[in-house]
CSV table of C-alpha atoms and ligand atoms in Angstrom, one decimal:
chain,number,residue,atom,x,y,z
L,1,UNK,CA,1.5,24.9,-7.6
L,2,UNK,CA,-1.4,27.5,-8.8
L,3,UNK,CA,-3.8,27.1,-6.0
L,4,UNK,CA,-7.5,26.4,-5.8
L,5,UNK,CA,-7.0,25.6,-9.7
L,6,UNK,CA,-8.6,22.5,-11.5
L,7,UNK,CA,-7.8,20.5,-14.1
L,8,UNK,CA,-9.1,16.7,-15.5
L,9,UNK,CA,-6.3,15.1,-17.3
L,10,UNK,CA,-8.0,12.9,-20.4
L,11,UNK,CA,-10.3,14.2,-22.8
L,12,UNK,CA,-12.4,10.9,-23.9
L,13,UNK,CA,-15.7,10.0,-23.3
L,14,UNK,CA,-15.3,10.8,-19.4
L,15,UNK,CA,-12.7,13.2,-19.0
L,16,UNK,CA,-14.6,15.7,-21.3
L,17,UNK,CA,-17.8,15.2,-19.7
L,18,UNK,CA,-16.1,16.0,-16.1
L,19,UNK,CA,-14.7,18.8,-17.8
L,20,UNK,CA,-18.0,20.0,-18.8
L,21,UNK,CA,-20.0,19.6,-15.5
L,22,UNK,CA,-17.0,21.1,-13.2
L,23,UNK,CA,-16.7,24.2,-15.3
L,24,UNK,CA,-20.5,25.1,-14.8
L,25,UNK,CA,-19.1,26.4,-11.2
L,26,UNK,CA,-15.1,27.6,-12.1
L,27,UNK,CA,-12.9,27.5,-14.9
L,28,UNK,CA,-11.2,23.8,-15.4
L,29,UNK,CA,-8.3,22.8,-17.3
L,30,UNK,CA,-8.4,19.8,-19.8
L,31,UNK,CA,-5.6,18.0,-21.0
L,32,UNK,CA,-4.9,14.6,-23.1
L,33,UNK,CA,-2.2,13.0,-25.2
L,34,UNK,CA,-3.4,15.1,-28.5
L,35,UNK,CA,-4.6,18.8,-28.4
L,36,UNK,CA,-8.4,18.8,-28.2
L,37,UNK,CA,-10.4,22.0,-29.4
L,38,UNK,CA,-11.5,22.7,-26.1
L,39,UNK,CA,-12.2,25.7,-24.0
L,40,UNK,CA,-9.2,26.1,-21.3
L,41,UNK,CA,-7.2,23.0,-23.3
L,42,UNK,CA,-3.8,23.1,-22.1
L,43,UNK,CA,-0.3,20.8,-22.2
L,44,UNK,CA,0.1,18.2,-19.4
L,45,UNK,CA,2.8,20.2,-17.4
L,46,UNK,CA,0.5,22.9,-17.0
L,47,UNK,CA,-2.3,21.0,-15.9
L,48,UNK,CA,0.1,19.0,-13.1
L,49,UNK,CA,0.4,22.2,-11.5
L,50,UNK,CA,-3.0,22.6,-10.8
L,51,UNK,CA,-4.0,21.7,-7.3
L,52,UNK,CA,-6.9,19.7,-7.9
L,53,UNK,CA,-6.4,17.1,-10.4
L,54,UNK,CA,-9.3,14.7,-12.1
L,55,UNK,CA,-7.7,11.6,-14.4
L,56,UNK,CA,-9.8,10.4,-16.1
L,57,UNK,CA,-7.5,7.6,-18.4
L,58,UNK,CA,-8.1,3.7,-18.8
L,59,UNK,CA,-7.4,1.8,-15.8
L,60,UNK,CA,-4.8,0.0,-18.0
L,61,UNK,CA,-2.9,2.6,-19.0
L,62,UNK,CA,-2.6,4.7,-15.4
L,63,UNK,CA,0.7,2.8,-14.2
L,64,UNK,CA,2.5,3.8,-16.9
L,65,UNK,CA,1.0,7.4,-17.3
L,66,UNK,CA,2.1,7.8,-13.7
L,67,UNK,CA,5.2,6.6,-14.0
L,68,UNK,CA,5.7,8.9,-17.4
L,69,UNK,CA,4.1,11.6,-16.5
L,70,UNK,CA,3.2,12.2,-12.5
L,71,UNK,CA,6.1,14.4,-9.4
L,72,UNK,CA,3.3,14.3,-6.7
L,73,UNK,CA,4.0,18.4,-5.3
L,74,UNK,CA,0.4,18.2,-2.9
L,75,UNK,CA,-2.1,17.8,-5.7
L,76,UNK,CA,-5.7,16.6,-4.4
L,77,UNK,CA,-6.9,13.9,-6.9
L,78,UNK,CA,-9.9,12.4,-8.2
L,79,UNK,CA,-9.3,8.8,-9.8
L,80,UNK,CA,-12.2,9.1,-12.6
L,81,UNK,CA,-11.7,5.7,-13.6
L,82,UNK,CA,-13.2,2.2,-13.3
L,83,UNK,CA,-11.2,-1.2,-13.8
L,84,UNK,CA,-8.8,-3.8,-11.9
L,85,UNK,CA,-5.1,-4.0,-13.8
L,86,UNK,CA,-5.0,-7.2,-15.8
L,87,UNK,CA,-1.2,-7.6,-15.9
L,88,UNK,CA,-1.3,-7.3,-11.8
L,89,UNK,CA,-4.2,-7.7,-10.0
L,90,UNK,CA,-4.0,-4.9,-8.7
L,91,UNK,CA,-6.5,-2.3,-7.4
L,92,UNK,CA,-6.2,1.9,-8.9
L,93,UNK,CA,-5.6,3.1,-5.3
L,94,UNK,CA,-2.9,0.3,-5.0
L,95,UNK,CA,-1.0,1.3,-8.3
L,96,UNK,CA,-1.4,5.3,-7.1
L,97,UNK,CA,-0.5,4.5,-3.6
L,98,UNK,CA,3.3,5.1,-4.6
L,99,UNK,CA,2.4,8.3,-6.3
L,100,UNK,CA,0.2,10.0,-3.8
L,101,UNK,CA,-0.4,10.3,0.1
L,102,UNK,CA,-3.8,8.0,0.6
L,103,UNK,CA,-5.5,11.4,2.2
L,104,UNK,CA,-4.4,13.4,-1.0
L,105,UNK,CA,-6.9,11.0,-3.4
L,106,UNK,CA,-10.8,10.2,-3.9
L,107,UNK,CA,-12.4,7.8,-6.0
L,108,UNK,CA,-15.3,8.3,-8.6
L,109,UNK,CA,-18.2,5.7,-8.1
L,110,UNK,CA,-21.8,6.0,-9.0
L,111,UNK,CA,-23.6,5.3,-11.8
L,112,UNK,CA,-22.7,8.3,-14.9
L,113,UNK,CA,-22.9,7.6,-18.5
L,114,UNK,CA,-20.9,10.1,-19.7
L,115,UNK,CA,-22.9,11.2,-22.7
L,116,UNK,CA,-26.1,12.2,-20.2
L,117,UNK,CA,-24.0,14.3,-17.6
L,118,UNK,CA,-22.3,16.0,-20.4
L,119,UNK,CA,-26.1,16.9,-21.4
L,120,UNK,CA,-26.4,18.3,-17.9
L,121,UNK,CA,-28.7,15.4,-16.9
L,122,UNK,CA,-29.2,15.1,-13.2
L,123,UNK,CA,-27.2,12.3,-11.5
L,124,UNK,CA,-25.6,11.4,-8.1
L,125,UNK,CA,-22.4,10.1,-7.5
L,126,UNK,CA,-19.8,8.7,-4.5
L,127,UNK,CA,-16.6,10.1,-3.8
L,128,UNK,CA,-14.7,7.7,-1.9
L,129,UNK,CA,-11.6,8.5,0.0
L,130,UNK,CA,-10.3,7.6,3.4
L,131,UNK,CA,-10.0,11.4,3.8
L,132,UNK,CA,-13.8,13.5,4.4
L,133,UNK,CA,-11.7,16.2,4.4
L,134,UNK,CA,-10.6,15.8,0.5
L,135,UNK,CA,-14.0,15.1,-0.2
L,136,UNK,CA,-15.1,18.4,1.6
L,137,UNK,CA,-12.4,20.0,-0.4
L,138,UNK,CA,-13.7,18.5,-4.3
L,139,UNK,CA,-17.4,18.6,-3.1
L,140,UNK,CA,-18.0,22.7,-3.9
L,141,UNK,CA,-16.7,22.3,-7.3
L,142,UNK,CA,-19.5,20.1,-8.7
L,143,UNK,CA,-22.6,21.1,-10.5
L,144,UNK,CA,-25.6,21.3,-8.5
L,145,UNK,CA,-27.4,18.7,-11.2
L,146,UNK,CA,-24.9,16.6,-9.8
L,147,UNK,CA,-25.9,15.6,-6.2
L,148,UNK,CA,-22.3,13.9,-4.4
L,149,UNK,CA,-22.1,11.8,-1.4
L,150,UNK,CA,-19.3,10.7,0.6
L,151,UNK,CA,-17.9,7.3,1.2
L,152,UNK,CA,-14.6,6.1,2.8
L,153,UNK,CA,-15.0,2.6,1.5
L,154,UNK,CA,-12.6,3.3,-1.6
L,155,UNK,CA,-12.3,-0.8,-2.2
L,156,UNK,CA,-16.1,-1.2,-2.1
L,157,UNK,CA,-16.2,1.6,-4.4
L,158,UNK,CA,-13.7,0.0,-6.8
L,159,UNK,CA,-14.8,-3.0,-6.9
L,160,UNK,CA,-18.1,-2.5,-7.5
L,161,UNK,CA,-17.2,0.2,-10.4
L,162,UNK,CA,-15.4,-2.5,-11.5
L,163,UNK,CA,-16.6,-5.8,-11.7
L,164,UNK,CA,-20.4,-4.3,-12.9
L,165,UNK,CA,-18.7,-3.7,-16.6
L,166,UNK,CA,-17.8,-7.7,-16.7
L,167,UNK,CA,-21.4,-8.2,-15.8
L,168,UNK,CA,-22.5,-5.7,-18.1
L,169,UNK,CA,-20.8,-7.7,-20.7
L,170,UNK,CA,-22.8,-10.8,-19.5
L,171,UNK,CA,-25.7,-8.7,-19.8
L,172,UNK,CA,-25.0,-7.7,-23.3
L,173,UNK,CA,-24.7,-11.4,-24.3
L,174,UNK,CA,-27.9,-12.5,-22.2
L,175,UNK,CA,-29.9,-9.8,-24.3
L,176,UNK,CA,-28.4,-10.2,-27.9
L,177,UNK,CA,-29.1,-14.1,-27.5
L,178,UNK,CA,-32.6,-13.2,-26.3
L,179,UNK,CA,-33.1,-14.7,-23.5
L,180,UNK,CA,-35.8,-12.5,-21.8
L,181,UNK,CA,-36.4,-10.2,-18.9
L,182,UNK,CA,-36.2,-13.0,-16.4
L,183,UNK,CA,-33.1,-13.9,-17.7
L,184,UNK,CA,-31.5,-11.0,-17.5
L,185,UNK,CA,-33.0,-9.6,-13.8
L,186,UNK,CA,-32.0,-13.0,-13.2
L,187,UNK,CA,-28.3,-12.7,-13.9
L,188,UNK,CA,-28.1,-8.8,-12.6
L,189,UNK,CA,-29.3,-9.7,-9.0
L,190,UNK,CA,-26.7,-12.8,-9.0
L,191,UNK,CA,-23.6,-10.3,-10.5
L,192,UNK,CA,-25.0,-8.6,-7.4
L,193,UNK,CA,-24.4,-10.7,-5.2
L,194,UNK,CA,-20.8,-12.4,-7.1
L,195,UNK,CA,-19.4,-8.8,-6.5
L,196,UNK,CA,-20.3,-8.3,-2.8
L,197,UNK,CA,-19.1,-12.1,-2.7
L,198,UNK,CA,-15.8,-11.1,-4.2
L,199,UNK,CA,-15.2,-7.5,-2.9
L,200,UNK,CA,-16.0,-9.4,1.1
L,201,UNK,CA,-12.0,-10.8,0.4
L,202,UNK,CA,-11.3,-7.5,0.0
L,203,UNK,CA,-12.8,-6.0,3.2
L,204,UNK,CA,-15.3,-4.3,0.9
L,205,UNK,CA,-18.3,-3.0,2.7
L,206,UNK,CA,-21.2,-4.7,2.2
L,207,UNK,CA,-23.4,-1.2,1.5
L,208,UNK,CA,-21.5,0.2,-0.9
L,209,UNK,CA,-22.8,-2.6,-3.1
L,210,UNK,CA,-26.5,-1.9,-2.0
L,211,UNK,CA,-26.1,1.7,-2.9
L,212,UNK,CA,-25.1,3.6,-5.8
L,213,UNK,CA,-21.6,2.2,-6.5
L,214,UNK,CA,-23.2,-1.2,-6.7
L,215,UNK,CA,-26.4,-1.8,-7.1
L,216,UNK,CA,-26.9,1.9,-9.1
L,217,UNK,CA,-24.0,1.6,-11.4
L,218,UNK,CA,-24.6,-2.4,-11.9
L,219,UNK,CA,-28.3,-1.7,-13.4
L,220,UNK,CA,-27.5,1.4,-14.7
L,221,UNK,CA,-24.4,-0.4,-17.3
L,222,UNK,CA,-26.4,-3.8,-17.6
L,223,UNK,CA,-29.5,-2.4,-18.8
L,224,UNK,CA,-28.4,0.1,-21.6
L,225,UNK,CA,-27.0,0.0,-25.3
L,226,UNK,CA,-25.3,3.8,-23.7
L,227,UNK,CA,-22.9,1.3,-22.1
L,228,UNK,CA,-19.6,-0.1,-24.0
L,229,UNK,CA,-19.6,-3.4,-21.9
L,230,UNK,CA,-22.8,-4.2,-22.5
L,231,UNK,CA,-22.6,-3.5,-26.3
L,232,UNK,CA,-19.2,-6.0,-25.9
L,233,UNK,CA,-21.4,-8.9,-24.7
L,234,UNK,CA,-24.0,-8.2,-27.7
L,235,UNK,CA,-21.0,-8.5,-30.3
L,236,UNK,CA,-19.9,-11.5,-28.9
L,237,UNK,CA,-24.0,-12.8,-28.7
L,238,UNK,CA,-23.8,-12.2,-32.6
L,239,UNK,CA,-20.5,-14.0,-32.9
L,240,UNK,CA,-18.3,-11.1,-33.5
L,241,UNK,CA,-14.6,-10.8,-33.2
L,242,UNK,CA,-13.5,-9.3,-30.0
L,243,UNK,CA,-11.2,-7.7,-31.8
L,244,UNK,CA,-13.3,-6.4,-34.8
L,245,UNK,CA,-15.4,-5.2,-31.6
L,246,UNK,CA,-13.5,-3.1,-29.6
L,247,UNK,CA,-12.5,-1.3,-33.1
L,248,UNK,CA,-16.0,-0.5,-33.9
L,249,UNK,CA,-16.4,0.3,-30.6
L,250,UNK,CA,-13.5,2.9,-30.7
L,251,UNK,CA,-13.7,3.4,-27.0
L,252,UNK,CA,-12.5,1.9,-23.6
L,253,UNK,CA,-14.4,-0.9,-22.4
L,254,UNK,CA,-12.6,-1.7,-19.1
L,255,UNK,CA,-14.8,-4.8,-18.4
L,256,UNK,CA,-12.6,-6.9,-21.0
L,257,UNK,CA,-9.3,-6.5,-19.0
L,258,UNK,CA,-11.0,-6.5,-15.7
L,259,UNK,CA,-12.6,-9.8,-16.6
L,260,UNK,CA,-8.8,-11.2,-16.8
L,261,UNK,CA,-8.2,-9.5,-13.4
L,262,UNK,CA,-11.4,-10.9,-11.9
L,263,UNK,CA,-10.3,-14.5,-12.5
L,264,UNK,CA,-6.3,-14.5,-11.2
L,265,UNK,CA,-7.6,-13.1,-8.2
L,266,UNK,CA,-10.9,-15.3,-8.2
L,267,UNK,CA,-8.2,-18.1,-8.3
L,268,UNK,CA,-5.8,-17.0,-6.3
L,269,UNK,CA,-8.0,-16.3,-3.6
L,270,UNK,CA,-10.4,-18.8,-3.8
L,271,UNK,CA,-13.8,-17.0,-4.9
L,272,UNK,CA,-16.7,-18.1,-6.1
L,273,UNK,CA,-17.4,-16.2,-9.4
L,274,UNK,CA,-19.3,-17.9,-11.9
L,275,UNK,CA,-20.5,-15.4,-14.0
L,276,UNK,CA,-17.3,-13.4,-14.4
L,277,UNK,CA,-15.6,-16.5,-15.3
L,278,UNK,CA,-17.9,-17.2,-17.6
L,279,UNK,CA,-17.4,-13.9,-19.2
L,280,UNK,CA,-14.1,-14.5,-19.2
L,281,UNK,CA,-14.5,-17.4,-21.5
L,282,UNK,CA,-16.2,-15.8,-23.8
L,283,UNK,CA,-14.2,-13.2,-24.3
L,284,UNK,CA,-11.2,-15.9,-24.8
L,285,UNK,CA,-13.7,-17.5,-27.7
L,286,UNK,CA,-16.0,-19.9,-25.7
L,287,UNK,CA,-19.5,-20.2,-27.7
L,288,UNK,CA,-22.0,-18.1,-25.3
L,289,UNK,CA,-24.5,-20.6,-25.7
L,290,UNK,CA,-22.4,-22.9,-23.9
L,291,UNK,CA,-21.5,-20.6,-21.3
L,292,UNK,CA,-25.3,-20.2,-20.5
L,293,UNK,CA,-25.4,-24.2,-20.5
L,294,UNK,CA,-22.6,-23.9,-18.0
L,295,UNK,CA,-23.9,-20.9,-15.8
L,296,UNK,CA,-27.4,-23.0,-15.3
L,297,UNK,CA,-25.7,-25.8,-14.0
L,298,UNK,CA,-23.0,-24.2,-11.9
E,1,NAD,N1,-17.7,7.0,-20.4
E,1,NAD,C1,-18.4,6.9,-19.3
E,1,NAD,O1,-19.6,7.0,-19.3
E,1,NAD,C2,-17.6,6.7,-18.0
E,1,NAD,C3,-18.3,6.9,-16.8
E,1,NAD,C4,-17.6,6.6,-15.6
E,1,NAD,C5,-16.3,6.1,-15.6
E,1,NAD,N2,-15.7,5.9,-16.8
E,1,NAD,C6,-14.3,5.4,-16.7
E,1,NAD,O2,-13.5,6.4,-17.1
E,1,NAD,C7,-12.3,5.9,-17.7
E,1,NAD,C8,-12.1,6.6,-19.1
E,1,NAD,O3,-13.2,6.2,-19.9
E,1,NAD,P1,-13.7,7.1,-21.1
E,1,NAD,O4,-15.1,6.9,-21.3
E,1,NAD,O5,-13.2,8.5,-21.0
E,1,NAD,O6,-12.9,6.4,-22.3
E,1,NAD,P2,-12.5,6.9,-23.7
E,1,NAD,O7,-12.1,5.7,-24.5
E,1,NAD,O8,-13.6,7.8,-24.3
E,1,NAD,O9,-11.3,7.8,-23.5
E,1,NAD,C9,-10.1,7.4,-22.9
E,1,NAD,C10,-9.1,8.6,-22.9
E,1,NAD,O10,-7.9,8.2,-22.2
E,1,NAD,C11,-6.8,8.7,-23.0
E,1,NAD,N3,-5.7,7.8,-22.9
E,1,NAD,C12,-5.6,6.5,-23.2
E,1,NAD,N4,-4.4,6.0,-23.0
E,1,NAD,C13,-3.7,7.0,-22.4
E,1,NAD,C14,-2.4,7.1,-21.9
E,1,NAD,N5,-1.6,6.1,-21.9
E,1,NAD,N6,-2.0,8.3,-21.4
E,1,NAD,C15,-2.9,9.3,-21.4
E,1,NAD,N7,-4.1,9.3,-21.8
E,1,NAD,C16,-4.5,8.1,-22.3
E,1,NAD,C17,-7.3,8.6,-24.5
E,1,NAD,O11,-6.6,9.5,-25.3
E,1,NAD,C18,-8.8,9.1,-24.3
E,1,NAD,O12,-8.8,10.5,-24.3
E,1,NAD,C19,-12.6,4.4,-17.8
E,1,NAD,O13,-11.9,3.7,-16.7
E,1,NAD,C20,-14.1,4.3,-17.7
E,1,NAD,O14,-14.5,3.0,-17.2
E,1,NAD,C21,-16.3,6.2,-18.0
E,2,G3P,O1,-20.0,2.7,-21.0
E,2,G3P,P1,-19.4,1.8,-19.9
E,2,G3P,O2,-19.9,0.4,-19.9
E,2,G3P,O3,-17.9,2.0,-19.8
E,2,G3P,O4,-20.0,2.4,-18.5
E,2,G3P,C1,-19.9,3.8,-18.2
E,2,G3P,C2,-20.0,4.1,-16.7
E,2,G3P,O5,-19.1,3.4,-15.9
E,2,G3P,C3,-21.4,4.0,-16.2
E,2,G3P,O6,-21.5,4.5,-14.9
């Protein structure tokens, strides 16, 4: 293993913006399926011997990357991404659990559009582990425009990071059909309280959805065009394809799988989720207009 080295495996939207704030302090590898012209771009093996590692892939794909890819040798991780595994149910520290020792691995959460902390744009974000020690450990290596805190609520944190890109989908949709501020606030502050509602079965901590894996990164996504759910929910307002979308999109948006996620476990465990069954709908080809119908009388 080369000690005290770095490297953030995925070179998309998030990956490469990691890439950029972490090497303002040290020099960081990069790595992804293709060779990127990057500074310090190197092949995956050489990057797995790193001692510090930063994945940054789509929730839907890690299973199989790890399984592919990943001989756990006492690497320190930072799970980058943000989704729930459609084909399981299951939760990212669930599917990495057989990979890597739970004190060897963090959790991203926070509200961070890629495209502004790759400008440098101050942000803050959570790094949830059940180990402070790890997070003392990743702490020095980030920029000091990015302020970190520490959390050991790693479900909270997922959940939230989670479920706020189905509800940034909603969001999407309740803006492209315009149906005004109060509308949307509206819906935000009851995808709020849905998540808490859901994440609770989960042992979830309350605060992290008050703080900035909740409430931060929920009005952050379901306020902006910068975010790929939300732009989702305003192709299906306008009566797009879902699939014509996510190819003009070009990009991950992890609320579409997640949504599918959301509502076997909603079922399976009983949970009241209106909205992100509603989303869930929609995205299966129910008219949003009668999903609003259906949201205002649920
Ligand atoms: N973009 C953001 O602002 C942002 C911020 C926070 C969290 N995230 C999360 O980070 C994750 C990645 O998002 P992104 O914005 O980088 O997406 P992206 O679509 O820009 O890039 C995804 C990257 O994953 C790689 N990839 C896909 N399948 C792979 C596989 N099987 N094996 C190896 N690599 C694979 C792709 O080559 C690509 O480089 C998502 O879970 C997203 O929710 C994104
Ligand atoms: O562009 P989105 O919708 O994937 O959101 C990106 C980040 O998760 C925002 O924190």
């Amino acid at each position: 293993m080369r000690k005290n080295s770095i490297a953030v495996i995925g070179a998309g939207k998030w990956g490469s913006a990691l890439h950029f704030a972490l090497s303002q302090k040290q020099e960081v590898f990069i790595t992804s399926r293709t060779p990127r012209d990057v500074k310090n771009f190197v092949d995956l093996q050489t990057a797995l011997e790193c001692e510090y590692l930063v994945i940054a892939i789509p929730a839907q794909e890690i299973r199989a990357w790890l399984k592919e890819n990943f001989v756990f040798n006492g690497q320190k991780i930072l799970v980058a991404s943000k989704g729930i595994e459609a084909s399981s149910g299951e939760f990212l520290n669930e599917i990495y659990a057989p990979f890597v020792p739970e004190k060897n691995i963090g959790f991203i959460s926070g509200p961070s559009f890629a495209a502004e902390v790759i400008k440098g744009l101050p942000c803050a974000l959570v790094i949830n582990s059940s180990s402070k020690k790890l997070y003392k450990k990743f702490e020095p290596f980030f920029p000091n425009f990015i302020k970190t805190y520490y959390s050991s609520d790693v479900i909270g944190a997922e959940v939230a990071g989670a479920y706020k890109n189905v509800l940034a989908i909603a969001s999407g949709i309740c803006e492209g059909l315009n149906l005004g501020k109060n509308a949307q606030a509206s819906l935000i502050a009851r995808g709020l309280v849905e998540m808490q509602r859901f994440g609770k079965v989960f042992k979830a901590k309350k605060s992290s959805f008050l703080g900035l894996s909740g409430a931060g990164d929920l009005f952050l996504t379901a306020n902006s065009t910068m975010s790929r759910n939300f732009r989702v929910g305003l192709g299906l307002s306008q009566d797009k394809k879902l699939e014509d979308i996510l190819e003009e999109l070009g990009e991950v948006a992890e609320g579409v799988q997640t949504s599918v996620a959301i509502q076997n476990l909603s079922r399976k465990y009983e949970i009241y989720t209106p909205i992100a069954n509603e989303v869930n709908l929609v995205l299966l080809g129910k008219n949003p207009k009668d999903s609003l119908k259906d949201l205002l009388k649920s």
